[in-house]
Short mmCIF file of the N, C-alpha and C atoms (twelve columns), coordinates in Angstrom:
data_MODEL
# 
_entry.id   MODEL 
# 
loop_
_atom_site.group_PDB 
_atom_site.id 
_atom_site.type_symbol 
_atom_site.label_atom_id 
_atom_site.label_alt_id 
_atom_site.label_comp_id 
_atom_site.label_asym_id 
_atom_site.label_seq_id 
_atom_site.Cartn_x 
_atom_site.Cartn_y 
_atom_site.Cartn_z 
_atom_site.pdbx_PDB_model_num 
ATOM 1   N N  . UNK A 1  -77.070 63.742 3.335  1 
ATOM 2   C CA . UNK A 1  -78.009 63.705 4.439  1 
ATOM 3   C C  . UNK A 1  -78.257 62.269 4.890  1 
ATOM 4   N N  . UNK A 2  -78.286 61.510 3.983  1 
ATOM 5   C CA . UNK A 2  -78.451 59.960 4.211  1 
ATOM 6   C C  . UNK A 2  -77.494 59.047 5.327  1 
ATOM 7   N N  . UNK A 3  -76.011 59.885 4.495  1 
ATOM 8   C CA . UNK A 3  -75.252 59.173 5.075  1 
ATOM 9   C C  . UNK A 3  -74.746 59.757 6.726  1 
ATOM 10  N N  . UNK A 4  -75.188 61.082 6.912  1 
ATOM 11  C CA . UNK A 4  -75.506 61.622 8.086  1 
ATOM 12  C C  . UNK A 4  -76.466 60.769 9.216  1 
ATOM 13  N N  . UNK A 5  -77.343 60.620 8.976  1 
ATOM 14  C CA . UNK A 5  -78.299 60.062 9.594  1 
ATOM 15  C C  . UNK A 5  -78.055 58.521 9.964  1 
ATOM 16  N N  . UNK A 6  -77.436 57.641 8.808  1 
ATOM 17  C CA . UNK A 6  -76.826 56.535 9.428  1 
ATOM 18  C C  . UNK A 6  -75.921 56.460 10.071 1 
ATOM 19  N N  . UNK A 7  -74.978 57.499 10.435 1 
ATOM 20  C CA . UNK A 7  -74.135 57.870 11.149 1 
ATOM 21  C C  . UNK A 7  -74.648 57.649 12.334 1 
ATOM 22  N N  . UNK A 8  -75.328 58.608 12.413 1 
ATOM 23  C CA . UNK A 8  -76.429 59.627 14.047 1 
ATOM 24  C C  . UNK A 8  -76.763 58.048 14.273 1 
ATOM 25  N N  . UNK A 9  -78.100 57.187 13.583 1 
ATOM 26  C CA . UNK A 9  -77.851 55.964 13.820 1 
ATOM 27  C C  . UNK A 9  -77.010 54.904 14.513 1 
ATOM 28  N N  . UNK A 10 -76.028 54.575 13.611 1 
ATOM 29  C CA . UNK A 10 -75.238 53.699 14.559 1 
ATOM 30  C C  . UNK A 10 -74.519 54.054 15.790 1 
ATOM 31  N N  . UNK A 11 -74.626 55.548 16.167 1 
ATOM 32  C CA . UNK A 11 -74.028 56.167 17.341 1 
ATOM 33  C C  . UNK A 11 -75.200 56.141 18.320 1 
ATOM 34  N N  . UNK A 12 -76.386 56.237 17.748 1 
ATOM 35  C CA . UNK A 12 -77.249 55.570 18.934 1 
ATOM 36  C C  . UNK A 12 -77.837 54.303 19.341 1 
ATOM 37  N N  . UNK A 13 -77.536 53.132 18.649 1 
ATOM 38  C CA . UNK A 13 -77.508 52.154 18.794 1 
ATOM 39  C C  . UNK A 13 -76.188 51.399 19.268 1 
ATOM 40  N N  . UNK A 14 -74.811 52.483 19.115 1 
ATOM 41  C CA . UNK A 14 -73.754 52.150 19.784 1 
ATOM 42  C C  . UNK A 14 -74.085 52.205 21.259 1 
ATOM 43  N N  . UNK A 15 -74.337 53.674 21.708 1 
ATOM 44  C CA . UNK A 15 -75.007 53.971 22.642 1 
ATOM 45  C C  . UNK A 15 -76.394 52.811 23.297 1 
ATOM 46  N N  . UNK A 16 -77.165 52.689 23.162 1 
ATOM 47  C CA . UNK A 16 -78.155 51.423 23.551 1 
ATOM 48  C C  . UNK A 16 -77.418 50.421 24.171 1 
ATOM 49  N N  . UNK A 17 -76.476 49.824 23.093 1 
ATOM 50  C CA . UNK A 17 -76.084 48.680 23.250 1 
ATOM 51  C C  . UNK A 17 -74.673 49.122 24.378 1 
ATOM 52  N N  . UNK A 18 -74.020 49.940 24.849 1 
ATOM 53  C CA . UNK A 18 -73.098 49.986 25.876 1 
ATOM 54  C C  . UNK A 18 -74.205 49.969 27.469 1 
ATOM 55  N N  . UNK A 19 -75.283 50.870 27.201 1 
ATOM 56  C CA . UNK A 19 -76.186 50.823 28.483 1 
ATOM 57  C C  . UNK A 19 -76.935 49.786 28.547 1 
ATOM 58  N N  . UNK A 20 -77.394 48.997 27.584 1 
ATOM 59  C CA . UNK A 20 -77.923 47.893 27.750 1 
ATOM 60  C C  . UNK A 20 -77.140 46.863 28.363 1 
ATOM 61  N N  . UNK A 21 -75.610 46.536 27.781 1 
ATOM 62  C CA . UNK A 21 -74.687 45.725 28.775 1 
ATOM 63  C C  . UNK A 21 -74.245 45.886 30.200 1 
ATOM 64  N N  . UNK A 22 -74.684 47.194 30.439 1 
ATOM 65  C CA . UNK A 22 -74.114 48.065 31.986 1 
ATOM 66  C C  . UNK A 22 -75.293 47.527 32.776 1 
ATOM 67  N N  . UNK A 23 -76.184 47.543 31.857 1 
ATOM 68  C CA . UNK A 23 -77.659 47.048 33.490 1 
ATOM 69  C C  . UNK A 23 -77.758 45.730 33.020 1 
ATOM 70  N N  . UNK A 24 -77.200 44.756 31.963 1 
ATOM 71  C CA . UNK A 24 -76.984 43.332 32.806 1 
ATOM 72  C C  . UNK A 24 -76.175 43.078 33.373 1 
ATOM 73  N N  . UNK A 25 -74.608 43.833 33.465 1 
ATOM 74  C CA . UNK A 25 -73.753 43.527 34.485 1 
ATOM 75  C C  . UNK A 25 -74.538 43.546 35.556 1 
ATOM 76  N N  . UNK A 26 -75.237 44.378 35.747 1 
ATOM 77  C CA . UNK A 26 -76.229 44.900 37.177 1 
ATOM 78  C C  . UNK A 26 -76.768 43.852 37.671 1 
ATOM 79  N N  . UNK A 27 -77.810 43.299 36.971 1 
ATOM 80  C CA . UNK A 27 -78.660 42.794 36.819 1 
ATOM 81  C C  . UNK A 27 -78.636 41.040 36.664 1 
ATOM 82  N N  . UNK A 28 -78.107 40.533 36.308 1 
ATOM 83  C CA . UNK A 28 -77.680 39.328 36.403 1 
ATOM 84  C C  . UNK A 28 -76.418 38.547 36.826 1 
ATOM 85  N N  . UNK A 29 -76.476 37.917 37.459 1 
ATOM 86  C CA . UNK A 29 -75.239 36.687 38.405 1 
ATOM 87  C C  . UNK A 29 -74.479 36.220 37.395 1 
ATOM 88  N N  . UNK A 30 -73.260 36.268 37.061 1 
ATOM 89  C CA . UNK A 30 -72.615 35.392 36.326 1 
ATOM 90  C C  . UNK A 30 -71.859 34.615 37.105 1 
ATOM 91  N N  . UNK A 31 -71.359 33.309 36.532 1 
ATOM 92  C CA . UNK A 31 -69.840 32.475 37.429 1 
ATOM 93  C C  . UNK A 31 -68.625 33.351 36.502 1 
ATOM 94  N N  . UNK A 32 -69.258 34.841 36.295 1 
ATOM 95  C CA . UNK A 32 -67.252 34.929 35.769 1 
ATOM 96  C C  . UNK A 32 -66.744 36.358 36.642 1 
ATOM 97  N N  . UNK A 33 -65.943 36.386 36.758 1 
ATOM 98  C CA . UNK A 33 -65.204 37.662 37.905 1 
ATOM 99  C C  . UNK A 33 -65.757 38.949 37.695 1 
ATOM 100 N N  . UNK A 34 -65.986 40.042 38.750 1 
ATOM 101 C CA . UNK A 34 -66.010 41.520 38.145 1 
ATOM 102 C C  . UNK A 34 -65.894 41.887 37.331 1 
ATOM 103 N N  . UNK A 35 -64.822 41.486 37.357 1 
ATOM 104 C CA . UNK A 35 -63.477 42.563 36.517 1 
ATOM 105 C C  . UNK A 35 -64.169 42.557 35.047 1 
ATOM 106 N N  . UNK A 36 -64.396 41.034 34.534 1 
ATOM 107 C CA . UNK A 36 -64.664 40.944 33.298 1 
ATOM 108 C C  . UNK A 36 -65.650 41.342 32.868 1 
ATOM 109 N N  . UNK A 37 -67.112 41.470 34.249 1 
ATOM 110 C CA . UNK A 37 -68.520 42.043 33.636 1 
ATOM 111 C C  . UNK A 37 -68.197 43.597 33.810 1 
ATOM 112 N N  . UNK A 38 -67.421 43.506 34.422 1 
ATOM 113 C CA . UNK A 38 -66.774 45.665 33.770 1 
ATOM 114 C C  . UNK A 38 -66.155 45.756 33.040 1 
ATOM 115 N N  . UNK A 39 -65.666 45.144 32.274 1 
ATOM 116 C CA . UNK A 39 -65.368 45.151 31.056 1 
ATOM 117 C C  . UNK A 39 -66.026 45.199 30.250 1 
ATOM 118 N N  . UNK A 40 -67.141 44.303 29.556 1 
ATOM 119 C CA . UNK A 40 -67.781 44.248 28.662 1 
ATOM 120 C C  . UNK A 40 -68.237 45.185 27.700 1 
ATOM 121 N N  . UNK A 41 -68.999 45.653 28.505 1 
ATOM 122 C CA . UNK A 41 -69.668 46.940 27.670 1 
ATOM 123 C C  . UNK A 41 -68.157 48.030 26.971 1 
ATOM 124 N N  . UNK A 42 -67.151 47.529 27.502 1 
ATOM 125 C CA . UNK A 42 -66.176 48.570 26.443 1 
ATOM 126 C C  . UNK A 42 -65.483 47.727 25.642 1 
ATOM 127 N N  . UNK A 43 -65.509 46.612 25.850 1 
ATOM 128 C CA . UNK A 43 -64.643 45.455 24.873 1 
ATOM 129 C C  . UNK A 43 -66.034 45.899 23.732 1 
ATOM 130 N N  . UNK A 44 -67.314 45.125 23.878 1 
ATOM 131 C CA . UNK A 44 -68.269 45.506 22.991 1 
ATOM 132 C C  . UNK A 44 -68.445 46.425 22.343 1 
ATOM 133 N N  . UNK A 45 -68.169 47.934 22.577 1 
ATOM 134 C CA . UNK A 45 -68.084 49.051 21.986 1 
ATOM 135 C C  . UNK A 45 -66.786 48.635 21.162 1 
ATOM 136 N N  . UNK A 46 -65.316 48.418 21.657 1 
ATOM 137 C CA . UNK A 46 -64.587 48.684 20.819 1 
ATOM 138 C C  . UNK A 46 -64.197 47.485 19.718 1 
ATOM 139 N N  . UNK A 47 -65.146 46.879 19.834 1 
ATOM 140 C CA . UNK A 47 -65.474 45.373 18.715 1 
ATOM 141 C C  . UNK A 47 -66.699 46.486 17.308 1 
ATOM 142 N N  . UNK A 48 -67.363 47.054 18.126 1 
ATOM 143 C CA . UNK A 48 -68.476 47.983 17.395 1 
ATOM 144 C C  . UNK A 48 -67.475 49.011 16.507 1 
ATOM 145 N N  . UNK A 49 -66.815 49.576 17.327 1 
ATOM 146 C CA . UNK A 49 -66.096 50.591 16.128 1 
ATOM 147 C C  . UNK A 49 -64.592 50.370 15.733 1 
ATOM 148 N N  . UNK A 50 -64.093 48.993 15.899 1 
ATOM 149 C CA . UNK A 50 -63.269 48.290 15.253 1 
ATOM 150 C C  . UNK A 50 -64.259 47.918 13.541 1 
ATOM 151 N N  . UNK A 51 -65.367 47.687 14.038 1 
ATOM 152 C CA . UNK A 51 -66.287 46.534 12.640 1 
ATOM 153 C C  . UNK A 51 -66.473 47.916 11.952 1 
ATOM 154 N N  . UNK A 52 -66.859 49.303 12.435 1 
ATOM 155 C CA . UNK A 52 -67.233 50.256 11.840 1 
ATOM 156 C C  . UNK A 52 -66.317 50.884 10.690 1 
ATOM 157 N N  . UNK A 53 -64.946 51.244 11.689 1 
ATOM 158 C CA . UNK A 53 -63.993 51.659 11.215 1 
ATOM 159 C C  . UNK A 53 -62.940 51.149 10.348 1 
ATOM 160 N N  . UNK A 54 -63.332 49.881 9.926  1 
ATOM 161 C CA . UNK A 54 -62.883 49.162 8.551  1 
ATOM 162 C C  . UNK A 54 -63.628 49.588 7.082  1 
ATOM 163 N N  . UNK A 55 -64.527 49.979 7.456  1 
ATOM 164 C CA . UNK A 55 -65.259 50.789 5.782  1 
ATOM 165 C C  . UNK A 55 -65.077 52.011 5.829  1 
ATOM 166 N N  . UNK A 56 -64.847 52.807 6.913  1 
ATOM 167 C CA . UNK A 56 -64.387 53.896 6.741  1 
ATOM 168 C C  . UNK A 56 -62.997 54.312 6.125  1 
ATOM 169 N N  . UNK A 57 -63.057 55.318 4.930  1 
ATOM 170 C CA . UNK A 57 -61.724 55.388 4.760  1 
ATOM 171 C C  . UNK A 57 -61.023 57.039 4.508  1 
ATOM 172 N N  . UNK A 58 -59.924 57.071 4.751  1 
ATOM 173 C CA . UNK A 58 -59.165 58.322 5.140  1 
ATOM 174 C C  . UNK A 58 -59.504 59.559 3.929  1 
ATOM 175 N N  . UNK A 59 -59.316 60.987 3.785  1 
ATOM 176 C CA . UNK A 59 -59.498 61.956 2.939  1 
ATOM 177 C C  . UNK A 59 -58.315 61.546 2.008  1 
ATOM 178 N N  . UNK A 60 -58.702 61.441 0.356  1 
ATOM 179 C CA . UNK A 60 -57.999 61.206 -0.966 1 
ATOM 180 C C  . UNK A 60 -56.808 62.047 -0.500 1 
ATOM 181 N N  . UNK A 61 -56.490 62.697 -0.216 1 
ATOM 182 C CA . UNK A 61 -55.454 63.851 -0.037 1 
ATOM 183 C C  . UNK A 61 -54.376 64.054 1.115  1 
ATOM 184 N N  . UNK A 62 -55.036 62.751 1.847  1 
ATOM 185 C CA . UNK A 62 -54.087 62.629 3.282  1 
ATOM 186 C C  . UNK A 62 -52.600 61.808 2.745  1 
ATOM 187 N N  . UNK A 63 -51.743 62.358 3.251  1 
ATOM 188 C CA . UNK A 63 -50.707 62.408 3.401  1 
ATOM 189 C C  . UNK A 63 -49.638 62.770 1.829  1 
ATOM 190 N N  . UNK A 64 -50.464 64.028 1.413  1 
ATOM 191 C CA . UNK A 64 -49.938 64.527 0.302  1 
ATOM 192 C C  . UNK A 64 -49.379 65.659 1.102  1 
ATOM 193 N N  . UNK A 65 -47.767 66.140 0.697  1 
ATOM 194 C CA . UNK A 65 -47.601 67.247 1.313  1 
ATOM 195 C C  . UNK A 65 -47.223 68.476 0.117  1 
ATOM 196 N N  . UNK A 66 -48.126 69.394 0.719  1 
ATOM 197 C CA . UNK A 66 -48.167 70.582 0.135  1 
ATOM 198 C C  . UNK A 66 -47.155 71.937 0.097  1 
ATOM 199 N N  . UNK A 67 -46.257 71.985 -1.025 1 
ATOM 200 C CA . UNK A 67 -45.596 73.368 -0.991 1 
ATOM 201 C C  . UNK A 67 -45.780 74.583 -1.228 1 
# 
């Protein structure tokens, strides 16, 4: 249950933090191109579950094949 909930957790603070970058693209002037403040918020996410998905690790049993 614990480890459920930190789950649910970091998926809503993943979440926060992609809409939180979408309304400062909005919201503030940068000197750097479009392109790159539309980017952000998914480079950032996939920096988030790049960092996540290094402690995660695969089922003991994957890639055993069964006769």
């Amino acid at each position: 249950m614990k480890k459920t909930m930190a789950i649910v957790m970091a998926v809503m603070l993943a979440s926060l933090l992609f809409v939180f970058v979408q309304a400062l693209r909005i919201h503030v002037a940068f000197n750097l191109p479009e392109r790159i403040l539309q980017m952000l918020p998914y480079l950032l996410t996939l920096a988030m579950l790049i960092g996540f998905g290094r402690r995660v690790q695969g089922p003991q049993a994957a890639g055993d094949i069964k006769d």
